[in-house]
Short mmCIF file of C-alpha atoms in Angstrom, two decimals:
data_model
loop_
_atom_site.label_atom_id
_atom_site.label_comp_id
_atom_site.label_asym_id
_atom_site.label_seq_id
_atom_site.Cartn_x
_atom_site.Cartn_y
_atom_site.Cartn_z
CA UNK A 1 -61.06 -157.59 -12.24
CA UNK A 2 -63.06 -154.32 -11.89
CA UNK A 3 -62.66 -153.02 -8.34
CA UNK A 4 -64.23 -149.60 -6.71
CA UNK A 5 -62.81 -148.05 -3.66
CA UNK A 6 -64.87 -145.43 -1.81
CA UNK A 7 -62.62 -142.70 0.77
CA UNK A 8 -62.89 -139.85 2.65
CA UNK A 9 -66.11 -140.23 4.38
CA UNK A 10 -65.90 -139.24 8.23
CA UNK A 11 -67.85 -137.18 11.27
CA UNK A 12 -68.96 -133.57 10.04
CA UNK A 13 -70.96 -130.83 11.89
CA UNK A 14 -74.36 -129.65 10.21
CA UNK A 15 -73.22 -127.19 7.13
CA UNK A 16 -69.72 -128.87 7.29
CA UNK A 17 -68.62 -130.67 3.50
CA UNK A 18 -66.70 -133.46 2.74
CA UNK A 19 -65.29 -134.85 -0.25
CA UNK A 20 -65.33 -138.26 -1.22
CA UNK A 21 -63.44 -140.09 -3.73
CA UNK A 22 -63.66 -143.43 -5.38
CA UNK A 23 -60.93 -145.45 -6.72
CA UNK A 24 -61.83 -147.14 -10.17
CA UNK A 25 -59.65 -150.20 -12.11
CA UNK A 26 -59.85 -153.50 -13.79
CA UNK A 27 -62.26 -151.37 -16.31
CA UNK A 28 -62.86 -148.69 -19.25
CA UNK A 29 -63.25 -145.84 -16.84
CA UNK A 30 -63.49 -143.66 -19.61
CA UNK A 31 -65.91 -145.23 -21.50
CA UNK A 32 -68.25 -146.35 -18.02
CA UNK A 33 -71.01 -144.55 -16.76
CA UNK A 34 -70.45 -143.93 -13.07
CA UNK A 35 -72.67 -143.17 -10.30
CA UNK A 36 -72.83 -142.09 -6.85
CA UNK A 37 -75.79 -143.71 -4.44
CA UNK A 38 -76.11 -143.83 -0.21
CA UNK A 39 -78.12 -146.08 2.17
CA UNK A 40 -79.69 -144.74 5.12
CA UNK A 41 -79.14 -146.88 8.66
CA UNK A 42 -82.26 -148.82 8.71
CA UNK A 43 -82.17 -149.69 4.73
CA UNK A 44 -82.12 -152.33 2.84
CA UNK A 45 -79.69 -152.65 -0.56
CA UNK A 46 -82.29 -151.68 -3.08
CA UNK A 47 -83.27 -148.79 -1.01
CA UNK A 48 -80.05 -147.56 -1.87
CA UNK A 49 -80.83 -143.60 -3.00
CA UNK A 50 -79.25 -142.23 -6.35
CA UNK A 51 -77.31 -139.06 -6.13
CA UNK A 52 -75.86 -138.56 -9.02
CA UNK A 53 -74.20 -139.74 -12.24
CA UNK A 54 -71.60 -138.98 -14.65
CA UNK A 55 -71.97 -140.18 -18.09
CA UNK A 56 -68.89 -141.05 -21.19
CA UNK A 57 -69.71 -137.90 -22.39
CA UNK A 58 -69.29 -135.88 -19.17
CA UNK A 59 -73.34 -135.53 -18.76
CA UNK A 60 -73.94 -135.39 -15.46
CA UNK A 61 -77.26 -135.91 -13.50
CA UNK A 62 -78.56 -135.65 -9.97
CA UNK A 63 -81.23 -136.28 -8.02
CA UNK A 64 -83.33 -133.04 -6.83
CA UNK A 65 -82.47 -133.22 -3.08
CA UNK A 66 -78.80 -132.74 -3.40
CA UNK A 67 -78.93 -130.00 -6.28
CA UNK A 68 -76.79 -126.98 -5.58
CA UNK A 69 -75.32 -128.88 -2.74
CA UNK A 70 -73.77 -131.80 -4.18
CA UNK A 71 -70.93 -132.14 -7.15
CA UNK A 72 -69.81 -134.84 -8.85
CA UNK A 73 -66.51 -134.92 -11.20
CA UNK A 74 -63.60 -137.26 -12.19
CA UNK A 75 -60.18 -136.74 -12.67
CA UNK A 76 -59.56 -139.34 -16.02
CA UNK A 77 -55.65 -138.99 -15.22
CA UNK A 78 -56.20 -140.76 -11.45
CA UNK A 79 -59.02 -142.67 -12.70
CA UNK A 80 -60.99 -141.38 -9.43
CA UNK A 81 -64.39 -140.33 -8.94
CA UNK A 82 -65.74 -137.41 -6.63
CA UNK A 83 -68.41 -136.26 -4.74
CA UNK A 84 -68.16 -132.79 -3.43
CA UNK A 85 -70.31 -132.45 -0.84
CA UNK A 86 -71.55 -128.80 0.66
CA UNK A 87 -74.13 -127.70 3.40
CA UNK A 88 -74.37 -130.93 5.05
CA UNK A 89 -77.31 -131.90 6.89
CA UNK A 90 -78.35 -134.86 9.52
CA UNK A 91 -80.16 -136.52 7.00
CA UNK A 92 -77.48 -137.30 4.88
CA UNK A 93 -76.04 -139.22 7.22
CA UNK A 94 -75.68 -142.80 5.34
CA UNK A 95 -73.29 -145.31 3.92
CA UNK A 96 -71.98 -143.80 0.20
CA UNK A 97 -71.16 -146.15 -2.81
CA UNK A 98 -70.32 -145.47 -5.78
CA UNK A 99 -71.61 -147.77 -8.76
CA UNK A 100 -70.20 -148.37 -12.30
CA UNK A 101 -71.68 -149.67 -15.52
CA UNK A 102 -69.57 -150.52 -18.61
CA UNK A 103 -70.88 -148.28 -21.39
CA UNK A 104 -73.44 -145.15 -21.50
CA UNK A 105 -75.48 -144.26 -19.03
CA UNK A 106 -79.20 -145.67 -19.64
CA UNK A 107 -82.51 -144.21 -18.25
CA UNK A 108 -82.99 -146.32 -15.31
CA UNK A 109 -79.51 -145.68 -14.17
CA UNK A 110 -80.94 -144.71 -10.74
CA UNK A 111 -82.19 -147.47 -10.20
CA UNK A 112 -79.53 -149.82 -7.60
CA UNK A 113 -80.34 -152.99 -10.19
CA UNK A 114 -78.71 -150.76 -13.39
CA UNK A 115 -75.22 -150.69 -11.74
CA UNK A 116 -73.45 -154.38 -11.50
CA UNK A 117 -70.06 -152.94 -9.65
CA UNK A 118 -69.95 -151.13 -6.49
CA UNK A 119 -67.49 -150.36 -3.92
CA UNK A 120 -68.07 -151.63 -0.46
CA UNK A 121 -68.88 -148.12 0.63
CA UNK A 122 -67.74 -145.15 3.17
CA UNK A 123 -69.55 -143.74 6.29
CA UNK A 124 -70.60 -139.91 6.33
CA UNK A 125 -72.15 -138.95 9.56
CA UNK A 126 -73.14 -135.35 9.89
CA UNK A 127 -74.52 -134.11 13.57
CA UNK A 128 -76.50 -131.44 14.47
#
């Protein structure tokens, strides 16, 4: 049974960081393209925004509004998932997931409909 644990979300200050981690098993974590996404208060589920992904051959994307800010890695022996994330603002205050996909990471990966596991998610709130 694949399962996805998202941790380490909490209440930062503006320019404060936080580092979130997500649990992976039941799955090829190796071999799975893996993604990080967040929902705004007021959104729906396939408003979810992509942040960033990390492909089986350690390519990593993101999206343009958290370049130079956000960073995402793995750490194969604890097969956990992170998202480093620096210079926090309000507006990234939202509920974080992070996705999986067995396989190579296709085109449309950030898209919320690409990924069919997800964790149930952990609260950042950053205040001003």
């Amino acid at each position: 049974q694949v399962e996805l644990v998202e941790s380490g979300g909490g209440s930062v200050q503006a320019g404060g960081s936080l580092r979130l981690s997500c649990g992976v098993s039941g799955f090829m974590y190796r071999s799975s393209c893996m993604g990080w996404f967040r929902q705004a208060p007021g959104q729906e589920r396939e408003e979810r925004e992509a942040l960033a992904s990390l492909d089986t051959d350690g390519r990593i994307q993101y999206a343009d509004f958290v370049k130079g800010r956000f960073t995402i890695s793995k750490d194969d022996a604890k097969n956990t998932l992170y998202l480093q994330m620096n210079s926090l603002k309000p507006e990234d205050t939202a509920m974080y997931y992070c996705a999986a996909d067995k396989g190579a990471c296709g085109p449309y990966w950030y898209q919320t409909n690409y990924f069919p596991y997800w964790g149930p998610g952990t609260q950042v709130t950053v205040s001003s």
